[in-house]
């Protein structure tokens, strides 16, 4: 494997694969500029170096971040995630969100939640929630309301089918404009999905055939280009309708 | 049980006694440190040397005090009101667990656990305290013992200017320098981290 020496030349590393240790910006050469750092980047006195392997992205004018995709999820604030209830305590539910620690979901963190109407979630219940507190030393905390206290589609997800993906695919599915595979599926099938940034996707449709088709299409779309995704969806639908 | 009958002052003061050993009658002696009253007898509660102190002149009680002085020198034990130095072991949403290392500038001989609750971190706006911005695991803090607490830990407080984080390491591993009462800076990377910093003179 060739050693990448671009960090020693003046070529920009934006939109290229970077690995931990790469120096992407030299702040001594950029005077009087504000640089915003997103995920995966770290300031080391006068240089900005990479902490996480992935693709370096730049959003003009000055926001840099590293896009990476893993099976494991590191909780971050305001992410929408799909969690599975593991246990319930007196003041919160313990929810698994594929993070290093179990997350806490307070029993009152629901729209109109009071001590009298606490939801009864059994072990294994699938929940769509939002991360409200996340740091490296404590268990993350979730909430089933949005910032203003309304339910906003958060809460228990009933029926349907849930499968796991990488965090990168989950982010692609949530990007706008709509991801090609979802657009192609939406033209012919009516279905609903809930996508968790922690790498979990829930699909519900009017018949099991639809649910299976949509789930398979999404799972296969990760490394395909836009046109390849559309072709793949068409082939799947032909196979289903043809039988 | 070996019983030794003594009748008040005048006995040898350097006799070794063991816990449970009979020291005297409660009618003739007052139980001091290391001794306790059981029924009408005074028994030893420590292993050590028995000492008898004559009664203070002018007190209504003219009984001598009998004490057992520990055979080994005991380490310091936290008492309510003492200042302790502790290392933070775990930070949770509503409290932080610490290991008490020194009591009033004397090191402890055995491990004591302490808890700093969210409402005891600082004196102002105690319901808006974010534990993550006050302590991290590994920080050295100076705290005041509030009470003996429950069976698991002492209750500590850092709600004063001179209490709080005394020494902390940044994520990069450098020992941080305090720059205000809420911030410390790493000398290696320049990053600023939030802590409840103690005002050290």
Short mmCIF file of C-alpha atoms in Angstrom, two decimals:
data_model
loop_
_atom_site.label_atom_id
_atom_site.label_comp_id
_atom_site.label_asym_id
_atom_site.label_seq_id
_atom_site.Cartn_x
_atom_site.Cartn_y
_atom_site.Cartn_z
CA UNK A 1 0.00 0.00 0.00
CA UNK A 2 1.44 3.36 -0.96
CA UNK A 3 2.12 5.82 1.79
CA UNK A 4 0.02 8.93 1.33
CA UNK A 5 2.35 11.94 1.37
CA UNK A 6 -0.18 14.59 0.41
CA UNK A 7 -0.10 16.03 3.89
CA UNK A 8 3.40 17.30 3.26
CA UNK A 9 2.42 19.10 0.05
CA UNK A 10 -0.05 21.93 -0.32
CA UNK A 11 -2.75 19.73 -1.91
CA UNK A 12 -5.99 20.01 0.00
CA UNK A 13 -7.29 16.85 1.62
CA UNK A 14 -10.93 17.89 1.27
CA UNK A 15 -13.15 15.08 -0.13
CA UNK A 16 -10.34 12.55 0.25
CA UNK A 17 -10.00 9.64 2.63
CA UNK A 18 -8.05 10.64 5.73
CA UNK A 19 -6.73 8.53 8.60
CA UNK A 20 -5.96 9.45 12.23
CA UNK A 21 -2.80 11.51 12.45
CA UNK A 22 -3.15 13.32 9.14
CA UNK A 23 -2.65 17.06 9.47
CA UNK A 24 -5.32 18.74 7.38
CA UNK A 25 -4.85 22.42 8.19
CA UNK A 26 -1.88 24.50 9.27
CA UNK A 27 -3.26 27.42 11.24
CA UNK A 28 -0.07 29.49 10.98
CA UNK A 29 -0.79 29.86 7.25
CA UNK A 30 -4.36 31.03 7.82
CA UNK A 31 -4.42 34.36 9.54
CA UNK A 32 -7.57 36.05 10.81
CA UNK A 33 -9.87 33.25 9.75
CA UNK A 34 -12.41 31.42 11.85
CA UNK A 35 -12.36 27.70 11.25
CA UNK A 36 -15.20 25.53 12.55
CA UNK A 37 -14.34 21.93 13.38
CA UNK A 38 -16.92 19.20 13.27
CA UNK A 39 -16.68 15.51 14.14
CA UNK A 40 -13.41 13.68 13.85
CA UNK A 41 -11.06 16.70 13.94
CA UNK A 42 -8.90 18.03 16.74
CA UNK A 43 -6.82 21.12 17.35
CA UNK A 44 -3.22 20.48 18.35
CA UNK A 45 -1.79 23.97 19.08
CA UNK A 46 -1.29 25.24 15.52
CA UNK A 47 -2.42 22.35 13.39
CA UNK A 48 -5.72 20.57 12.85
CA UNK A 49 -5.33 16.81 12.80
CA UNK A 50 -7.68 13.93 12.11
CA UNK A 51 -8.97 11.73 14.92
CA UNK A 52 -11.25 9.36 12.99
CA UNK A 53 -10.76 7.65 9.63
CA UNK A 54 -13.15 8.74 6.92
CA UNK A 55 -13.69 11.32 4.21
CA UNK A 56 -12.82 14.93 4.95
CA UNK A 57 -15.60 17.34 4.02
CA UNK A 58 -15.72 21.09 3.76
CA UNK A 59 -18.84 23.20 3.88
CA UNK A 60 -18.03 26.69 2.65
CA UNK A 61 -16.93 28.98 4.05
CA UNK A 62 -15.20 27.42 7.00
CA UNK A 63 -16.74 24.23 8.40
CA UNK A 64 -14.63 21.07 8.23
CA UNK A 65 -15.58 17.59 9.40
CA UNK A 66 -14.80 13.92 8.82
CA UNK A 67 -17.56 11.63 7.56
CA UNK A 68 -17.03 8.10 8.77
CA UNK A 69 -19.14 5.00 8.94
CA UNK A 70 -19.03 2.39 11.66
CA UNK A 71 -21.16 -0.40 13.04
CA UNK A 72 -20.77 1.08 16.51
CA UNK A 73 -22.52 4.30 17.46
CA UNK A 74 -20.99 7.11 19.54
CA UNK A 75 -23.88 9.16 20.96
CA UNK A 76 -23.99 12.81 20.10
CA UNK A 77 -26.43 15.54 21.01
CA UNK A 78 -29.71 15.93 19.09
CA UNK A 79 -29.35 12.65 17.18
CA UNK A 80 -32.55 10.70 16.48
CA UNK A 81 -31.94 7.07 17.40
CA UNK A 82 -33.81 3.77 17.56
CA UNK A 83 -33.42 2.09 20.92
CA UNK A 84 -34.51 -1.21 22.42
CA UNK A 85 -35.74 -1.17 26.01
CA UNK A 86 -33.61 -3.46 28.15
CA UNK A 87 -34.86 -2.71 31.66
CA UNK A 88 -37.03 -0.26 33.55
CA UNK A 89 -36.23 1.55 36.78
CA UNK A 90 -38.39 3.78 38.92
CA UNK A 91 -37.35 6.99 37.18
CA UNK A 92 -36.06 5.92 33.79
CA UNK A 93 -35.96 3.13 31.22
CA UNK A 94 -32.64 1.57 30.26
CA UNK A 95 -32.37 1.56 26.49
CA UNK A 96 -29.79 -0.06 24.24
CA UNK A 97 -28.75 2.28 21.40
CA UNK A 98 -25.63 0.44 20.16
CA UNK A 99 -23.47 2.83 22.18
CA UNK A 100 -20.70 1.90 24.67
CA UNK A 101 -23.14 2.60 27.56
CA UNK A 102 -26.84 1.96 28.02
CA UNK A 103 -28.94 5.09 27.61
CA UNK A 104 -31.44 6.40 30.16
CA UNK A 105 -34.91 7.42 28.99
CA UNK A 106 -36.69 9.27 31.82
CA UNK A 107 -40.24 7.98 32.39
CA UNK A 108 -41.52 11.55 32.24
CA UNK A 109 -39.81 12.44 28.94
CA UNK A 110 -43.00 12.02 26.90
CA UNK A 111 -45.59 14.51 25.75
CA UNK A 112 -47.93 15.13 28.66
CA UNK A 113 -45.94 12.77 30.81
CA UNK A 114 -46.82 12.76 34.50
CA UNK A 115 -46.32 10.29 37.32
CA UNK A 116 -49.85 9.00 36.71
CA UNK A 117 -49.51 8.02 33.03
CA UNK A 118 -46.09 6.43 32.80
CA UNK A 119 -45.88 4.26 29.67
CA UNK A 120 -45.39 0.56 30.26
CA UNK A 121 -42.58 -0.59 27.98
CA UNK A 122 -41.62 -4.22 28.20
CA UNK A 123 -38.13 -5.52 27.52
CA UNK A 124 -37.63 -5.55 23.76
CA UNK A 125 -39.84 -2.57 22.92
CA UNK A 126 -38.53 -0.50 20.01
CA UNK A 127 -38.40 3.23 20.71
CA UNK A 128 -37.67 6.19 18.45
CA UNK A 129 -36.07 8.87 20.61
CA UNK A 130 -33.76 11.87 20.59
CA UNK A 131 -30.43 12.15 22.43
CA UNK A 132 -30.51 15.03 24.92
CA UNK A 133 -27.31 14.43 26.86
CA UNK A 134 -24.20 12.70 25.56
CA UNK A 135 -20.62 12.79 26.81
CA UNK A 136 -17.78 10.35 27.18
CA UNK A 137 -18.10 9.63 30.90
CA UNK A 138 -21.81 9.33 31.63
CA UNK A 139 -24.66 7.25 30.26
CA UNK A 140 -26.44 9.10 27.45
CA UNK A 141 -29.89 10.45 28.12
CA UNK A 142 -32.81 10.27 25.68
CA UNK A 143 -36.17 11.96 25.33
CA UNK A 144 -39.32 11.09 23.41
CA UNK A 145 -40.27 14.73 22.84
CA UNK A 146 -38.79 17.39 20.63
CA UNK A 147 -37.25 20.56 22.02
CA UNK A 148 -40.63 22.21 22.56
CA UNK A 149 -42.13 19.25 24.42
CA UNK A 150 -44.32 17.84 21.63
CA UNK A 151 -44.30 14.15 20.73
CA UNK A 152 -43.23 14.74 17.07
CA UNK A 153 -43.35 11.05 16.02
CA UNK A 154 -41.06 9.96 18.87
CA UNK A 155 -42.15 7.05 21.01
CA UNK A 156 -42.83 3.37 20.57
CA UNK A 157 -42.71 1.87 17.06
CA UNK A 158 -45.32 -0.85 16.64
CA UNK A 159 -45.38 -3.62 14.01
CA UNK A 160 -43.00 -3.35 11.09
CA UNK A 161 -39.48 -4.74 10.92
CA UNK A 162 -36.20 -3.37 12.30
CA UNK A 163 -32.75 -4.14 10.94
CA UNK A 164 -29.25 -2.84 11.65
CA UNK A 165 -26.97 -0.98 9.26
CA UNK A 166 -23.80 1.08 9.50
CA UNK A 167 -23.99 4.65 10.73
CA UNK A 168 -22.88 5.91 7.30
CA UNK A 169 -25.82 4.30 5.51
CA UNK A 170 -28.23 5.70 8.09
CA UNK A 171 -26.89 9.21 7.46
CA UNK A 172 -27.17 8.74 3.68
CA UNK A 173 -30.80 7.63 4.04
CA UNK A 174 -31.55 10.79 6.02
CA UNK A 175 -29.78 13.19 3.68
CA UNK A 176 -31.60 15.66 1.51
CA UNK A 177 -32.25 15.57 -1.39
CA UNK A 178 -33.86 12.19 -0.86
CA UNK A 179 -31.60 9.20 -1.24
CA UNK A 180 -32.14 7.50 -4.67
CA UNK A 181 -33.12 4.12 -3.25
CA UNK A 182 -35.88 5.61 -1.08
CA UNK A 183 -37.13 7.75 -3.93
CA UNK A 184 -37.28 4.78 -6.32
CA UNK A 185 -39.07 2.63 -3.75
CA UNK A 186 -41.50 5.41 -2.88
CA UNK A 187 -42.68 5.68 -6.47
CA UNK A 188 -44.19 2.21 -6.48
CA UNK A 189 -44.69 1.14 -2.86
CA UNK A 190 -46.22 2.97 0.05
CA UNK A 191 -44.25 2.37 3.24
CA UNK A 192 -43.04 4.24 6.28
CA UNK A 193 -39.56 4.18 7.79
CA UNK A 194 -37.87 5.40 10.94
CA UNK A 195 -34.12 5.82 10.59
CA UNK A 196 -31.88 5.98 13.61
CA UNK A 197 -28.46 7.60 13.31
CA UNK A 198 -27.19 4.80 15.52
CA UNK A 199 -27.44 2.38 12.60
CA UNK A 200 -30.95 1.00 13.03
CA UNK A 201 -33.74 1.24 10.45
CA UNK A 202 -37.41 0.37 10.97
CA UNK A 203 -39.68 -0.29 8.00
CA UNK A 204 -43.43 -0.74 7.99
CA UNK A 205 -45.65 -1.43 4.99
CA UNK A 206 -49.11 -2.67 4.10
CA UNK A 207 -47.98 -6.26 3.43
CA UNK A 208 -45.02 -8.42 4.51
CA UNK A 209 -43.87 -8.60 0.87
CA UNK A 210 -43.53 -4.84 0.73
CA UNK A 211 -41.66 -4.71 4.02
CA UNK A 212 -39.21 -7.39 2.89
CA UNK A 213 -38.64 -5.72 -0.45
CA UNK A 214 -38.01 -2.31 1.05
CA UNK A 215 -35.68 -3.71 3.73
CA UNK A 216 -33.64 -5.71 1.23
CA UNK A 217 -33.37 -2.76 -1.12
CA UNK A 218 -32.11 -0.49 1.65
CA UNK A 219 -29.62 -3.05 2.93
CA UNK A 220 -28.16 -3.57 -0.54
CA UNK A 221 -27.91 0.12 -1.42
CA UNK A 222 -25.00 1.08 0.78
CA UNK A 223 -22.15 0.90 -1.74
CA UNK A 224 -24.12 1.50 -4.92
CA UNK A 225 -24.21 4.73 -6.89
CA UNK A 226 -27.50 6.52 -7.61
CA UNK A 227 -28.17 4.83 -10.95
CA UNK A 228 -27.11 1.45 -9.60
CA UNK A 229 -29.57 1.89 -6.73
CA UNK A 230 -32.44 2.66 -9.12
CA UNK A 231 -31.60 -0.35 -11.29
CA UNK A 232 -31.40 -2.58 -8.25
CA UNK A 233 -34.82 -1.44 -7.02
CA UNK A 234 -36.39 -2.06 -10.43
CA UNK A 235 -34.92 -5.55 -10.61
CA UNK A 236 -36.25 -6.38 -7.14
CA UNK A 237 -39.72 -5.14 -8.00
CA UNK A 238 -39.79 -7.08 -11.27
CA UNK A 239 -38.89 -10.23 -9.45
CA UNK A 240 -41.66 -9.68 -6.94
CA UNK A 241 -44.38 -8.58 -9.32
CA UNK A 242 -43.46 -11.19 -11.89
CA UNK A 243 -44.08 -14.17 -9.53
CA UNK B 1 -12.83 -14.45 78.73
CA UNK B 2 -10.15 -13.41 81.14
CA UNK B 3 -11.58 -11.02 83.71
CA UNK B 4 -9.36 -8.57 85.45
CA UNK B 5 -10.82 -6.82 88.44
CA UNK B 6 -9.62 -3.32 89.05
CA UNK B 7 -10.82 -0.96 91.68
CA UNK B 8 -10.31 2.55 90.34
CA UNK B 9 -7.13 4.54 90.07
CA UNK B 10 -3.76 3.23 91.08
CA UNK B 11 -3.40 0.29 88.69
CA UNK B 12 -0.68 -0.15 86.08
CA UNK B 13 -1.38 2.08 83.15
CA UNK B 14 0.32 0.08 80.44
CA UNK B 15 -1.47 -3.22 80.41
CA UNK B 16 -2.45 -4.67 77.04
CA UNK B 17 -6.16 -5.34 76.68
CA UNK B 18 -8.18 -6.89 73.84
CA UNK B 19 -11.73 -6.12 72.66
CA UNK B 20 -14.36 -7.47 75.01
CA UNK B 21 -12.05 -7.51 77.99
CA UNK B 22 -13.58 -6.39 81.28
CA UNK B 23 -12.11 -3.09 82.48
CA UNK B 24 -14.17 -2.11 85.47
CA UNK B 25 -17.57 -1.32 86.92
CA UNK B 26 -19.61 1.45 85.38
CA UNK B 27 -20.33 2.76 88.88
CA UNK B 28 -16.66 3.38 89.53
CA UNK B 29 -15.32 4.44 86.13
CA UNK B 30 -16.41 6.44 83.11
CA UNK B 31 -15.89 4.81 79.72
CA UNK B 32 -13.61 6.92 77.52
CA UNK B 33 -12.24 6.30 74.04
CA UNK B 34 -11.80 2.66 73.19
CA UNK B 35 -14.12 1.48 75.96
CA UNK B 36 -17.88 1.08 76.19
CA UNK B 37 -20.55 0.40 78.80
CA UNK B 38 -22.41 -2.92 78.69
CA UNK B 39 -24.95 -3.31 81.44
CA UNK B 40 -22.99 -2.38 84.54
CA UNK B 41 -19.52 -3.24 83.22
CA UNK B 42 -17.07 -1.32 81.14
CA UNK B 43 -15.52 -3.39 78.35
CA UNK B 44 -12.71 -2.59 75.93
CA UNK B 45 -13.54 -2.10 72.25
CA UNK B 46 -10.00 -1.83 70.90
CA UNK B 47 -6.73 -3.67 71.29
CA UNK B 48 -4.30 -1.45 73.15
CA UNK B 49 -3.05 -0.14 76.40
CA UNK B 50 -5.42 0.75 79.21
CA UNK B 51 -5.02 4.22 80.68
CA UNK B 52 -6.90 5.84 83.53
CA UNK B 53 -7.37 9.57 83.71
CA UNK B 54 -8.29 11.14 87.03
CA UNK B 55 -11.56 13.07 87.08
CA UNK B 56 -11.47 16.77 86.15
CA UNK B 57 -11.60 18.88 89.29
CA UNK B 58 -14.84 20.73 89.68
CA UNK B 59 -16.97 18.23 87.76
CA UNK B 60 -19.94 16.71 89.47
CA UNK B 61 -18.82 13.19 88.62
CA UNK B 62 -15.82 12.07 90.62
CA UNK B 63 -15.18 8.90 88.68
CA UNK B 64 -11.95 8.40 86.71
CA UNK B 65 -12.07 7.95 82.97
CA UNK B 66 -10.69 4.72 81.62
CA UNK B 67 -9.48 4.71 77.99
CA UNK B 68 -7.82 2.23 75.68
CA UNK B 69 -5.11 3.78 73.54
CA UNK B 70 -4.77 2.01 70.21
CA UNK B 71 -1.79 -0.28 69.90
CA UNK B 72 -1.16 0.80 66.33
CA UNK B 73 -1.25 4.39 65.20
CA UNK B 74 -4.54 4.82 63.34
CA UNK B 75 -4.77 6.72 60.13
CA UNK B 76 -6.96 9.75 59.86
CA UNK B 77 -10.73 9.28 59.73
CA UNK B 78 -12.95 11.89 58.05
CA UNK B 79 -15.11 13.82 60.49
CA UNK B 80 -17.89 16.30 59.66
CA UNK B 81 -16.25 19.65 59.09
CA UNK B 82 -12.83 18.37 58.03
CA UNK B 83 -11.30 19.29 54.68
CA UNK B 84 -10.38 16.26 52.59
CA UNK B 85 -8.44 15.70 49.38
CA UNK B 86 -10.10 13.10 47.14
CA UNK B 87 -9.82 11.65 43.66
CA UNK B 88 -12.95 11.48 41.51
CA UNK B 89 -13.75 7.93 40.43
CA UNK B 90 -17.13 8.18 38.75
CA UNK B 91 -19.27 11.05 37.50
CA UNK B 92 -22.99 10.48 37.10
CA UNK B 93 -25.97 12.65 36.33
CA UNK B 94 -26.74 13.68 39.90
CA UNK B 95 -23.58 13.00 41.88
CA UNK B 96 -19.91 12.18 41.66
CA UNK B 97 -18.16 9.37 43.54
CA UNK B 98 -14.74 10.05 45.02
CA UNK B 99 -12.02 8.13 46.89
CA UNK B 100 -10.88 10.11 49.95
CA UNK B 101 -7.08 10.13 50.14
CA UNK B 102 -6.14 12.74 52.79
CA UNK B 103 -7.99 14.17 55.77
CA UNK B 104 -6.76 17.57 57.02
CA UNK B 105 -3.34 17.05 55.39
CA UNK B 106 -2.86 13.56 56.88
CA UNK B 107 -3.05 10.55 54.57
CA UNK B 108 -5.63 7.88 55.31
CA UNK B 109 -4.60 4.28 55.93
CA UNK B 110 -7.72 2.67 54.44
CA UNK B 111 -10.03 3.60 51.61
CA UNK B 112 -13.00 5.87 52.32
CA UNK B 113 -15.67 6.59 49.73
CA UNK B 114 -17.31 9.94 49.34
CA UNK B 115 -20.16 11.35 47.28
CA UNK B 116 -20.54 14.92 46.05
CA UNK B 117 -24.18 15.49 45.22
CA UNK B 118 -25.35 17.83 42.48
CA UNK B 119 -26.71 20.34 45.02
CA UNK B 120 -23.41 20.42 46.94
CA UNK B 121 -21.11 21.23 44.01
CA UNK B 122 -21.45 25.00 44.26
CA UNK B 123 -23.35 27.60 46.24
CA UNK B 124 -25.26 29.36 43.45
CA UNK B 125 -27.84 27.97 40.98
CA UNK B 126 -27.58 24.50 42.43
CA UNK B 127 -30.35 23.03 40.26
CA UNK B 128 -28.57 24.00 37.03
CA UNK B 129 -25.32 22.23 37.87
CA UNK B 130 -23.94 20.04 35.07
CA UNK B 131 -21.80 17.35 36.64
CA UNK B 132 -19.88 16.86 33.39
CA UNK B 133 -18.75 20.50 33.51
CA UNK B 134 -17.75 20.25 37.17
CA UNK B 135 -15.72 17.05 37.53
CA UNK B 136 -14.20 14.29 35.44
CA UNK B 137 -12.89 10.90 36.56
CA UNK B 138 -9.30 11.24 37.75
CA UNK B 139 -9.56 14.82 39.00
CA UNK B 140 -8.13 15.67 42.43
CA UNK B 141 -10.60 17.74 44.45
CA UNK B 142 -10.56 19.48 47.81
CA UNK B 143 -13.87 19.04 49.59
CA UNK B 144 -15.53 19.56 52.95
CA UNK B 145 -17.11 16.63 54.79
CA UNK B 146 -20.78 17.44 55.36
CA UNK B 147 -21.80 14.33 57.25
CA UNK B 148 -21.01 10.69 57.77
CA UNK B 149 -23.57 9.99 55.06
CA UNK B 150 -24.96 6.51 54.52
CA UNK B 151 -23.37 3.08 54.78
CA UNK B 152 -21.68 3.48 51.44
CA UNK B 153 -20.07 6.92 51.44
CA UNK B 154 -19.44 10.19 53.21
CA UNK B 155 -21.31 13.23 51.91
CA UNK B 156 -18.90 15.91 50.69
CA UNK B 157 -19.36 19.46 49.47
CA UNK B 158 -17.34 21.72 47.19
CA UNK B 159 -19.65 24.71 47.60
CA UNK B 160 -17.01 27.24 48.55
CA UNK B 161 -14.44 29.26 46.62
CA UNK B 162 -11.48 27.39 48.01
CA UNK B 163 -13.06 23.97 47.38
CA UNK B 164 -13.23 22.13 44.06
CA UNK B 165 -10.83 20.72 41.51
CA UNK B 166 -7.24 21.28 42.53
CA UNK B 167 -5.48 19.29 39.84
CA UNK B 168 -6.77 17.69 36.63
CA UNK B 169 -5.44 16.15 33.45
CA UNK B 170 -6.75 17.11 30.04
CA UNK B 171 -7.88 14.62 27.39
CA UNK B 172 -4.43 14.95 25.81
CA UNK B 173 -2.72 13.99 29.06
CA UNK B 174 -1.25 17.32 30.16
CA UNK B 175 -1.76 18.73 33.66
CA UNK B 176 -4.14 21.64 33.21
CA UNK B 177 -3.72 25.19 34.44
CA UNK B 178 -6.73 26.96 36.02
CA UNK B 179 -7.75 30.12 34.20
CA UNK B 180 -11.01 30.95 35.96
CA UNK B 181 -13.31 29.40 38.50
CA UNK B 182 -15.00 27.36 35.76
CA UNK B 183 -12.23 26.70 33.25
CA UNK B 184 -8.86 24.99 33.03
CA UNK B 185 -6.54 24.98 30.05
CA UNK B 186 -4.24 22.25 28.75
CA UNK B 187 -0.66 23.49 28.17
CA UNK B 188 -0.01 20.93 25.40
CA UNK B 189 -2.95 21.63 23.08
CA UNK B 190 -4.45 24.89 24.32
CA UNK B 191 -7.87 23.29 24.76
CA UNK B 192 -10.07 24.62 27.51
CA UNK B 193 -12.10 22.27 29.67
CA UNK B 194 -14.79 23.09 32.20
CA UNK B 195 -14.36 22.22 35.87
CA UNK B 196 -15.46 23.56 39.25
CA UNK B 197 -12.02 25.00 40.07
CA UNK B 198 -10.77 25.60 43.62
CA UNK B 199 -9.30 29.01 44.41
CA UNK B 200 -5.84 28.08 45.67
CA UNK B 201 -3.82 30.82 47.31
#
